[in-house]
Short mmCIF file of C-alpha atoms in Angstrom, two decimals:
data_model
loop_
_atom_site.label_atom_id
_atom_site.label_comp_id
_atom_site.label_asym_id
_atom_site.label_seq_id
_atom_site.Cartn_x
_atom_site.Cartn_y
_atom_site.Cartn_z
CA MET P 1 136.43 119.92 45.80
CA GLN P 2 136.13 123.44 47.18
CA THR P 3 133.70 124.15 44.30
CA ARG P 4 131.63 121.17 45.23
CA ARG P 5 131.64 122.19 48.89
CA ASN P 6 130.41 125.67 47.93
CA GLU P 7 127.60 124.18 45.79
CA ILE P 8 126.44 122.04 48.71
CA SER P 9 126.51 125.02 51.06
CA ARG P 10 124.26 126.90 48.65
CA HIS P 11 122.01 123.91 48.05
CA PRO P 12 122.22 121.55 51.03
CA LEU P 13 121.56 117.87 50.53
CA VAL P 14 118.39 116.24 51.75
CA ILE P 15 118.68 113.30 54.10
CA ARG P 16 115.67 110.98 54.27
CA GLY P 17 114.90 107.42 55.38
CA TYR P 18 114.98 104.43 53.07
CA VAL P 19 112.17 101.89 53.63
CA GLY P 20 111.18 98.86 51.66
CA GLY P 21 113.38 99.60 48.65
CA ARG P 22 112.74 103.38 48.27
CA PHE P 23 113.53 106.70 49.89
CA THR P 24 110.77 108.14 52.00
CA ASP P 25 109.15 111.53 51.38
CA ALA P 26 110.65 114.51 53.07
CA SER P 27 107.80 114.52 55.60
CA PRO P 28 107.15 117.48 57.95
CA THR P 29 109.00 115.95 60.87
CA GLU P 30 111.77 117.59 62.83
CA GLU P 31 114.40 119.16 60.55
CA ILE P 32 117.99 118.83 61.73
CA ALA P 33 120.83 120.83 60.23
CA VAL P 34 123.89 118.82 59.26
CA ILE P 35 126.99 121.04 59.58
CA ASP P 36 130.43 121.05 57.97
CA PRO P 37 132.60 121.46 61.08
CA ALA P 38 135.30 123.27 59.07
CA THR P 39 133.04 126.00 57.69
CA GLU P 40 130.16 125.86 60.19
CA GLN P 41 127.85 125.92 57.12
CA ARG P 42 124.84 123.64 56.63
CA VAL P 43 125.61 120.87 54.15
CA ALA P 44 122.38 118.90 54.53
CA THR P 45 118.93 118.97 56.03
CA LEU P 46 118.01 115.74 57.81
CA TYR P 47 114.32 114.86 58.16
CA GLU P 48 114.12 112.95 61.40
CA SER P 49 112.49 109.52 61.24
CA SER P 50 109.45 109.39 63.50
CA ALA P 51 108.40 106.34 65.46
CA GLU P 52 105.90 105.63 62.67
CA GLU P 53 108.67 105.63 60.04
CA VAL P 54 110.82 103.42 62.27
CA ASP P 55 107.87 101.05 62.54
CA ARG P 56 107.49 100.88 58.74
CA ALA P 57 111.23 100.25 58.36
CA VAL P 58 111.17 97.36 60.87
CA ILE P 59 108.08 95.87 59.26
CA ALA P 60 109.78 96.07 55.86
CA ALA P 61 112.86 94.29 57.25
CA ARG P 62 110.69 91.72 59.07
CA THR P 63 108.75 90.98 55.87
CA ALA P 64 111.93 90.67 53.85
CA PHE P 65 113.38 88.29 56.41
CA ASP P 66 110.35 86.17 57.04
CA ARG P 67 109.03 85.95 53.48
CA GLY P 68 111.81 87.20 51.19
CA PRO P 69 114.63 85.28 49.55
CA TRP P 70 117.59 86.75 51.39
CA GLY P 71 117.51 84.53 54.52
CA ARG P 72 117.36 81.46 52.27
CA ALA P 73 119.87 82.71 49.70
CA THR P 74 122.86 80.51 48.99
CA VAL P 75 126.32 81.50 50.05
CA ALA P 76 127.19 82.18 46.41
CA GLU P 77 124.19 84.54 46.05
CA ARG P 78 125.13 86.44 49.19
CA GLN P 79 128.76 86.61 48.09
CA LYS P 80 127.74 88.07 44.75
CA ALA P 81 125.73 90.86 46.45
CA LEU P 82 128.45 91.67 49.00
CA LEU P 83 131.10 91.90 46.30
CA ALA P 84 128.83 94.13 44.22
CA ILE P 85 128.56 96.51 47.18
CA HIS P 86 132.34 96.42 47.59
CA ASP P 87 132.76 97.37 43.94
CA ALA P 88 130.12 100.14 44.16
CA ILE P 89 131.89 101.77 47.09
CA LEU P 90 135.24 101.77 45.29
CA ALA P 91 133.62 103.12 42.13
CA HIS P 92 132.41 106.13 44.18
CA ALA P 93 135.42 106.30 46.49
CA GLU P 94 136.46 109.90 45.75
CA GLU P 95 132.94 111.24 46.22
CA LEU P 96 132.45 109.28 49.46
CA ALA P 97 135.79 110.50 50.82
CA PHE P 98 134.76 114.10 50.08
CA LEU P 99 131.40 113.65 51.78
CA GLU P 100 133.00 111.98 54.80
CA THR P 101 135.47 114.87 55.11
CA ILE P 102 132.97 117.73 54.90
CA ASN P 103 130.68 115.90 57.36
CA THR P 104 133.27 114.89 59.98
CA GLY P 105 136.20 117.29 59.56
CA ILE P 106 138.62 114.37 59.22
CA PRO P 107 141.45 115.18 56.76
CA LEU P 108 140.78 114.02 53.21
CA SER P 109 144.05 112.06 53.18
CA GLN P 110 142.62 109.84 55.90
CA THR P 111 139.08 109.43 54.52
CA ARG P 112 140.45 108.74 51.06
CA ASN P 113 143.20 106.29 52.07
CA VAL P 114 141.70 104.68 55.19
CA HIS P 115 137.98 105.16 55.76
CA ILE P 116 136.55 104.47 52.34
CA PRO P 117 138.82 101.57 51.36
CA ARG P 118 138.12 99.99 54.75
CA ALA P 119 134.35 100.37 54.21
CA ALA P 120 134.63 98.52 50.87
CA TYR P 121 136.95 95.86 52.33
CA ASN P 122 134.36 94.98 55.02
CA PHE P 123 132.07 93.62 52.33
CA ARG P 124 134.82 91.73 50.52
CA PHE P 125 136.09 90.22 53.77
CA PHE P 126 132.69 88.86 54.80
CA ALA P 127 131.98 87.60 51.29
CA GLU P 128 135.16 85.55 51.57
CA TYR P 129 134.58 84.52 55.16
CA ILE P 130 131.14 82.96 54.67
CA ASN P 131 132.53 80.72 51.96
CA GLN P 132 134.92 79.16 54.47
CA ALA P 133 132.96 79.31 57.74
CA GLY P 134 131.23 76.09 58.70
CA GLY P 135 129.40 74.38 61.54
CA GLU P 136 130.62 71.55 63.68
CA VAL P 137 129.93 67.81 63.96
CA PHE P 138 130.38 65.77 67.15
CA THR P 139 130.24 61.97 67.24
CA GLN P 140 131.59 61.28 70.71
CA GLU P 141 128.19 60.16 72.07
CA PRO P 142 127.68 56.49 71.02
CA GLY P 143 125.19 56.08 68.26
CA LEU P 144 124.58 59.85 67.91
CA MET P 145 125.69 62.63 65.62
CA SER P 146 125.40 66.20 66.93
CA LEU P 147 125.39 68.93 64.30
CA VAL P 148 125.99 72.57 65.11
CA THR P 149 124.74 75.02 62.50
CA TYR P 150 124.30 78.80 62.44
CA GLU P 151 121.15 80.47 61.27
CA PRO P 152 120.46 84.22 60.75
CA ILE P 153 119.20 85.91 63.91
CA GLY P 154 116.56 87.90 62.06
CA VAL P 155 116.11 91.71 61.93
CA CYS P 156 119.09 93.68 63.18
CA ALA P 157 119.20 97.29 64.31
CA LEU P 158 122.60 98.67 63.34
CA ILE P 159 123.52 101.98 65.03
CA GLY P 160 126.69 103.59 63.77
CA PRO P 161 128.97 106.29 65.28
CA TRP P 162 129.85 109.76 64.03
CA ASN P 163 133.67 109.47 64.17
CA MET P 164 134.09 106.97 61.25
CA PRO P 165 130.56 106.80 59.95
CA LEU P 166 130.85 104.79 56.78
CA GLY P 167 133.69 102.48 57.75
CA LEU P 168 132.26 101.37 61.13
CA THR P 169 128.65 101.26 59.99
CA ALA P 170 129.65 99.25 56.91
CA MET P 171 131.29 96.71 59.23
CA LYS P 172 127.91 96.05 60.85
CA ILE P 173 125.99 96.04 57.61
CA ALA P 174 128.44 93.60 55.94
CA GLY P 175 128.37 91.23 58.88
CA ALA P 176 124.58 91.26 59.20
CA LEU P 177 124.02 90.73 55.50
CA ALA P 178 126.68 88.04 55.16
CA PHE P 179 124.82 85.74 57.57
CA GLY P 180 121.43 86.25 55.93
CA ASN P 181 119.79 88.90 58.10
CA ALA P 182 117.66 91.94 57.27
CA CYS P 183 118.55 95.20 58.90
CA VAL P 184 117.53 98.72 59.84
CA VAL P 185 120.52 101.11 59.86
CA LYS P 186 120.65 104.34 61.90
CA PRO P 187 123.74 106.52 61.43
CA SER P 188 124.47 109.36 63.75
CA GLU P 189 122.37 112.40 63.04
CA LEU P 190 125.68 114.38 63.01
CA THR P 191 127.23 112.40 60.16
CA PRO P 192 124.58 110.80 57.85
CA LEU P 193 126.00 111.83 54.47
CA THR P 194 128.04 108.82 53.43
CA VAL P 195 125.72 106.16 54.79
CA THR P 196 122.81 107.77 52.95
CA ARG P 197 124.89 107.92 49.76
CA LEU P 198 125.71 104.20 50.20
CA PHE P 199 121.97 103.40 50.04
CA GLU P 200 121.76 105.35 46.80
CA ILE P 201 124.69 103.70 45.03
CA ILE P 202 123.74 100.13 45.93
CA GLU P 203 120.06 100.36 44.88
CA GLY P 204 119.01 97.16 43.13
CA ILE P 205 121.74 94.96 44.56
CA LEU P 206 119.69 93.54 47.44
CA PRO P 207 116.07 92.34 47.57
CA GLU P 208 113.50 94.91 48.65
CA GLY P 209 113.35 95.50 52.38
CA VAL P 210 116.63 93.75 53.31
CA MET P 211 118.37 97.04 54.05
CA ASN P 212 116.45 100.01 55.51
CA LEU P 213 117.58 103.39 56.74
CA VAL P 214 116.23 105.65 59.50
CA ASN P 215 117.73 108.98 60.56
CA GLY P 216 117.47 111.03 63.69
CA ARG P 217 118.48 111.60 67.27
CA GLY P 218 118.97 108.90 69.84
CA PRO P 219 116.09 109.86 72.15
CA VAL P 220 113.66 109.98 69.23
CA THR P 221 114.61 107.64 66.37
CA GLY P 222 117.08 105.53 68.30
CA THR P 223 114.70 104.81 71.13
CA ALA P 224 111.91 103.86 68.76
CA LEU P 225 114.29 101.49 66.94
CA VAL P 226 115.82 99.66 69.86
CA SER P 227 112.51 99.28 71.74
CA HIS P 228 110.62 97.99 68.69
CA PRO P 229 109.28 94.46 69.25
CA GLY P 230 110.20 93.46 65.67
CA ILE P 231 113.91 93.90 66.28
CA ASP P 232 115.86 90.73 67.18
CA MET P 233 119.20 92.31 68.12
CA VAL P 234 120.99 95.64 68.32
CA SER P 235 124.61 96.34 67.31
CA PHE P 236 125.72 99.71 68.61
CA THR P 237 128.98 101.65 68.45
CA GLY P 238 129.17 104.78 70.53
CA GLY P 239 129.37 106.17 74.04
CA THR P 240 129.11 104.13 77.20
CA VAL P 241 126.17 106.08 78.60
CA THR P 242 124.07 105.51 75.52
CA GLY P 243 125.12 101.87 75.36
CA SER P 244 123.98 101.37 78.96
CA ALA P 245 120.60 102.88 78.15
CA ILE P 246 120.17 100.62 75.11
CA LEU P 247 121.07 97.55 77.18
CA ALA P 248 118.41 98.47 79.75
CA SER P 249 115.85 98.72 77.01
CA LEU P 250 116.82 95.41 75.39
CA ALA P 251 116.68 93.58 78.75
CA LYS P 252 112.91 94.12 78.85
CA GLY P 253 112.53 92.18 75.62
CA ILE P 254 115.34 89.68 76.25
CA LYS P 255 117.02 90.62 72.96
CA GLY P 256 120.59 90.16 71.81
CA SER P 257 123.09 92.96 71.58
CA ALA P 258 126.68 93.83 70.77
CA MET P 259 128.17 97.03 72.24
CA GLU P 260 131.42 98.60 71.10
CA LEU P 261 131.71 101.49 73.55
CA GLY P 262 134.36 103.79 74.96
CA GLY P 263 138.04 103.47 75.59
CA LYS P 264 140.94 105.05 77.43
CA SER P 265 143.76 102.91 76.09
CA ALA P 266 147.15 102.77 77.70
CA ASN P 267 150.19 103.16 75.42
CA ILE P 268 153.21 101.82 77.26
CA VAL P 269 156.70 102.70 76.02
CA PHE P 270 159.60 100.85 77.66
CA ALA P 271 163.14 102.19 77.53
CA ASP P 272 164.32 99.49 75.14
CA ALA P 273 161.65 100.27 72.56
CA ASP P 274 162.51 101.44 69.07
CA PHE P 275 162.36 105.11 70.01
CA ASP P 276 161.39 106.53 66.56
CA GLN P 277 158.73 103.92 65.96
CA ALA P 278 157.23 104.37 69.39
CA LEU P 279 157.23 108.16 68.94
CA ASP P 280 155.58 108.03 65.51
CA ALA P 281 152.99 105.53 66.78
CA ALA P 282 152.19 107.60 69.90
CA LEU P 283 151.45 110.59 67.71
CA MET P 284 149.39 108.50 65.31
CA SER P 285 147.33 106.81 68.06
CA SER P 286 146.68 110.13 69.78
CA PHE P 287 145.94 112.40 66.84
CA MET P 288 144.85 110.38 63.82
CA ASN P 289 141.18 110.96 62.97
CA ASN P 290 141.45 114.26 64.85
CA GLY P 291 141.95 112.15 68.00
CA GLN P 292 138.28 111.14 67.84
CA MET P 293 138.79 107.37 68.10
CA CYS P 294 137.58 104.80 70.63
CA LEU P 295 140.92 102.95 70.29
CA ALA P 296 143.12 106.01 70.70
CA GLY P 297 146.27 105.22 72.64
CA SER P 298 146.40 108.66 74.20
CA ARG P 299 147.09 107.58 77.80
CA ILE P 300 150.85 107.38 77.32
CA PHE P 301 153.22 105.81 79.88
CA ILE P 302 156.93 106.44 79.37
CA GLU P 303 159.67 104.64 81.28
CA ARG P 304 161.68 107.16 83.27
CA LYS P 305 165.01 106.33 81.58
CA ILE P 306 163.79 107.85 78.29
CA ALA P 307 161.00 110.11 79.60
CA GLU P 308 162.75 113.50 79.21
CA ARG P 309 163.89 112.72 75.66
CA PHE P 310 160.54 111.26 74.60
CA ILE P 311 158.37 114.03 76.12
CA ASP P 312 160.52 116.70 74.47
CA ALA P 313 160.37 115.04 71.03
CA PHE P 314 156.67 114.28 71.40
CA SER P 315 155.84 117.89 72.44
CA ARG P 316 157.83 119.36 69.53
CA ARG P 317 156.08 117.09 67.02
CA VAL P 318 152.61 117.89 68.45
CA GLY P 319 153.34 121.59 68.17
CA ALA P 320 154.31 121.09 64.51
CA LEU P 321 151.15 119.26 63.48
CA LYS P 322 149.49 121.07 60.57
CA ILE P 323 146.00 122.29 61.59
CA GLY P 324 143.76 123.40 58.77
CA ASP P 325 140.96 122.82 56.25
CA PRO P 326 140.56 119.00 56.07
CA LEU P 327 140.06 119.23 52.26
CA GLN P 328 143.51 120.80 51.82
CA GLU P 329 146.53 118.64 51.06
CA GLY P 330 148.87 118.24 53.98
CA THR P 331 146.33 118.94 56.76
CA GLU P 332 146.94 116.61 59.70
CA ILE P 333 144.38 117.93 62.18
CA GLY P 334 140.96 119.15 61.21
CA PRO P 335 138.16 120.55 63.35
CA MET P 336 136.25 118.83 66.11
CA ILE P 337 132.87 117.43 65.06
CA ASN P 338 130.99 120.34 66.66
CA SER P 339 131.29 123.20 69.11
CA ALA P 340 130.29 121.00 72.04
CA GLN P 341 133.24 118.70 71.40
CA ARG P 342 135.59 121.67 71.14
CA GLU P 343 134.37 122.98 74.46
CA ARG P 344 134.82 119.54 75.94
CA MET P 345 138.49 119.70 75.00
CA ALA P 346 138.83 123.11 76.67
CA ARG P 347 137.21 121.85 79.88
CA TYR P 348 139.65 118.91 80.07
CA ALA P 349 142.61 121.22 79.55
CA GLU P 350 141.36 123.40 82.38
CA SER P 351 140.67 120.42 84.67
CA GLY P 352 144.13 119.04 83.98
CA LEU P 353 145.79 122.26 85.11
CA SER P 354 143.54 122.49 88.18
CA GLU P 355 144.50 118.91 89.19
CA GLY P 356 148.24 119.56 88.90
CA ALA P 357 149.06 118.52 85.32
CA THR P 358 151.65 120.41 83.30
CA LEU P 359 150.66 121.70 79.89
CA LEU P 360 153.27 120.67 77.35
CA CYS P 361 151.59 122.09 74.24
CA GLY P 362 148.21 123.14 72.90
CA GLY P 363 145.37 123.47 75.37
CA HIS P 364 143.47 126.27 73.66
CA ARG P 365 141.03 127.00 70.91
CA PHE P 366 142.92 127.31 67.63
CA SER P 367 142.99 130.95 66.51
CA GLY P 368 144.52 130.46 63.08
CA LEU P 369 141.18 130.11 61.28
CA ALA P 370 138.16 132.38 61.44
CA THR P 371 135.61 129.60 61.23
CA GLY P 372 135.46 125.96 62.20
CA TYR P 373 135.45 124.00 65.45
CA TYR P 374 139.23 123.84 65.78
CA PHE P 375 141.19 123.08 68.91
CA GLU P 376 144.94 122.83 69.27
CA PRO P 377 146.28 119.27 69.58
CA THR P 378 147.18 119.03 73.26
CA ALA P 379 149.58 117.14 75.47
CA MET P 380 149.79 117.26 79.27
CA LEU P 381 152.13 115.63 81.76
CA ALA P 382 149.91 114.15 84.50
CA PRO P 383 150.94 113.97 88.14
CA SER P 384 149.15 110.62 88.70
CA ASN P 385 146.68 108.21 87.20
CA ASP P 386 143.87 109.63 89.30
CA VAL P 387 143.24 112.87 87.41
CA ALA P 388 140.33 113.19 84.97
CA ILE P 389 142.47 113.51 81.87
CA CYS P 390 143.85 110.03 82.58
CA ARG P 391 140.60 108.36 83.57
CA GLU P 392 137.88 109.81 81.33
CA GLU P 393 137.46 109.45 77.61
CA ILE P 394 138.08 112.88 76.06
CA PHE P 395 137.59 111.83 72.39
CA GLY P 396 139.76 114.48 70.82
CA PRO P 397 143.40 115.28 70.00
CA PHE P 398 144.51 115.19 73.65
CA ALA P 399 147.36 113.06 75.04
CA ALA P 400 147.95 112.55 78.78
CA ILE P 401 151.51 111.42 79.62
CA GLN P 402 152.75 109.71 82.74
CA VAL P 403 156.21 108.48 83.78
CA PHE P 404 156.81 105.02 85.29
CA ASP P 405 159.75 103.09 86.78
CA GLU P 406 158.75 99.42 86.96
CA GLU P 407 156.88 96.93 84.76
CA ASP P 408 154.47 95.83 87.52
CA GLU P 409 153.76 99.48 88.33
CA VAL P 410 152.81 100.42 84.77
CA ILE P 411 150.70 97.35 84.19
CA ALA P 412 148.74 98.10 87.38
CA LYS P 413 148.19 101.71 86.30
CA ALA P 414 147.18 100.63 82.79
CA ASN P 415 144.52 98.35 84.24
CA GLU P 416 143.34 101.08 86.65
CA SER P 417 140.58 102.10 84.29
CA ASP P 418 136.83 101.65 83.78
CA PHE P 419 137.63 100.79 80.18
CA GLY P 420 139.45 97.88 78.57
CA LEU P 421 139.37 98.26 74.82
CA VAL P 422 143.01 98.32 73.61
CA GLY P 423 146.48 98.26 75.13
CA TYR P 424 149.68 99.24 73.33
CA VAL P 425 153.14 97.92 74.32
CA TRP P 426 156.49 99.04 72.92
CA THR P 427 159.52 96.93 73.89
CA GLN P 428 162.21 94.81 72.20
CA ASP P 429 162.04 92.25 75.06
CA LEU P 430 159.90 89.33 73.80
CA GLN P 431 159.25 87.91 77.24
CA ARG P 432 158.20 91.28 78.62
CA SER P 433 155.86 91.83 75.69
CA MET P 434 154.20 88.47 76.34
CA ARG P 435 153.88 89.19 80.06
CA ALA P 436 152.35 92.57 79.34
CA ALA P 437 149.95 91.16 76.76
CA SER P 438 148.75 88.55 79.24
CA ALA P 439 148.36 91.01 82.12
CA LEU P 440 146.58 93.84 80.32
CA ARG P 441 142.81 93.65 80.82
CA THR P 442 141.86 94.71 77.31
CA GLY P 443 140.16 93.09 74.34
CA THR P 444 143.11 93.82 72.06
CA VAL P 445 146.81 94.21 72.81
CA LEU P 446 149.06 95.71 70.09
CA VAL P 447 152.78 95.04 70.51
CA ASN P 448 155.21 97.28 68.56
CA THR P 449 152.51 98.37 66.15
CA PRO P 450 150.13 101.33 66.14
CA ILE P 451 146.41 101.18 65.40
CA ILE P 452 145.37 98.11 63.40
CA ARG P 453 142.21 96.01 63.15
CA ASP P 454 142.47 92.53 61.68
CA LEU P 455 138.94 91.40 60.76
CA ARG P 456 139.99 87.73 61.16
CA THR P 457 140.14 88.39 64.88
CA GLY P 458 137.54 89.78 67.26
CA PHE P 459 137.44 93.45 68.23
CA GLY P 460 135.77 94.59 71.39
CA GLY P 461 136.52 95.35 75.02
CA TYR P 462 136.47 94.40 78.64
CA LYS P 463 134.58 96.26 81.35
CA GLN P 464 132.78 99.43 80.18
CA SER P 465 134.28 99.17 76.71
CA GLY P 466 131.45 96.92 75.64
CA LEU P 467 130.00 93.49 75.05
CA GLY P 468 130.65 91.06 72.21
CA ARG P 469 133.15 91.20 69.41
CA GLU P 470 133.13 92.41 65.81
CA GLY P 471 135.15 90.51 63.19
CA ALA P 472 134.95 87.06 61.73
CA LYS P 473 133.78 84.71 64.48
CA GLY P 474 132.65 87.60 66.64
CA SER P 475 130.26 88.87 63.99
CA GLN P 476 129.10 85.33 63.34
CA ALA P 477 128.18 84.98 67.02
CA MET P 478 126.56 88.41 66.94
CA PHE P 479 124.39 87.94 63.89
CA THR P 480 123.44 84.27 64.07
CA GLU P 481 121.66 81.81 66.29
CA MET P 482 123.52 78.59 67.06
CA LYS P 483 121.35 75.50 66.48
CA THR P 484 122.13 72.00 67.66
CA THR P 485 120.59 69.03 65.77
CA ILE P 486 121.16 65.60 67.30
CA ILE P 487 120.55 62.63 65.03
CA ALA P 488 120.43 58.95 66.02
CA ARG P 489 122.78 57.03 63.75
CA ALA P 490 121.12 53.67 64.67
CA PRO P 491 117.93 52.65 66.48
CA ARG P 492 118.07 53.55 70.16
CA THR P 493 117.41 51.18 73.05
CA LEU P 494 114.85 53.03 75.14
CA PRO P 495 113.14 52.28 78.43
CA ARG P 496 109.60 51.11 77.70
CA MET P 497 107.72 53.21 80.25
CA GLY P 498 104.25 51.82 81.06
CA ALA P 499 104.80 48.63 79.05
CA GLY P 500 104.38 46.42 82.12
CA ALA P 501 100.80 47.49 82.87
#
């Protein structure tokens, strides 16, 4: 893999759009360098999609939806295509894992074992789901039958994030296609490699124009896409500020949207928890994916009875995490996505100290490698819930620990947040776990388990963590229009207006 990385550094890939069943020319638009965060070398040149190219992509999707066969395809035909995409991803799994790692800096063990299999599974899941999902029939009204059916919403703009580019973007694509929509996909300009490769390996599976690809920055390509009158809905995963701007744009056209935004998830460890399990999970939820996860449980609350023991064990384990080249076996922490994210980590470490937090480990730029955007995995003991490291999403390997005494106290602190994506609870007390799950104002509560997403359920958040849900019924609501058809089962007795004249 190092040989392949060197080849790509010498001859960077070319990232172009895909419109109407073919890749676009490398037109003289803005050229954006795509960087390997471990080597700081260019691995691709991205040709930014202009507003004109976005327009052509939307028109291609609109034509495919309005006139093509996909929206009218049978469930069996859509299943066949989705399963073919699933198989194509698995057939190229090692290559995709490599590309994901050199593009994101996420350790190969995670892209190979988590990201790419999950991307493939998204398509298999929705292929299976649409064969079981149905509408509803109501007969309570005398003499009437009310049918509820779900029709594709139309042309979907699918905007993916940079922290798990293929897995999370594939979730959107699979859901949109499963329900008969056409789409225009925009990955992050930071991490376009695997999504672009997906378009290459699935050529010929779908009718022309059903899936289209545009590439570029949010203010250029993204703005042109979400404001296009031919778009029926936007599904976006990313930061809260960008999500807010997209919502403002969509409101002008009264269009649908689903927003999976930021998080600052509380991870509550009670004294009666399985200590080793809770410790392992706290490390995983803070530092997996280089800590760059919306559902990171890095706001850790420890009951005072076990706080000293837990903090000591946690700090020692954080200090022992293996930082290194993400392509190398055994690496647990790779580089940040870019230098801006690394500097963001440094600023939060400084602000934590200035606001009275205690540095337990890390807190500095990693000096063990000459190149790469590395930062030491960091843990700080916070004096209160009011400091920035406990309230703002850092999006890196950074854990903020607090100590609590009472259940009501910790639930109140956990809910003291602008976000409400996930809550984690560790306890052996069943009644306490149920109380906590009910009281936490989050879209998902995980009890005695680390990070997990079950596609049968909905995933999304309260408050500034977003709108809508992804998953089975959530994606169905996102990508379809509900239609009610009311049929008279017998002739109706109607008032004869004007008959007496």
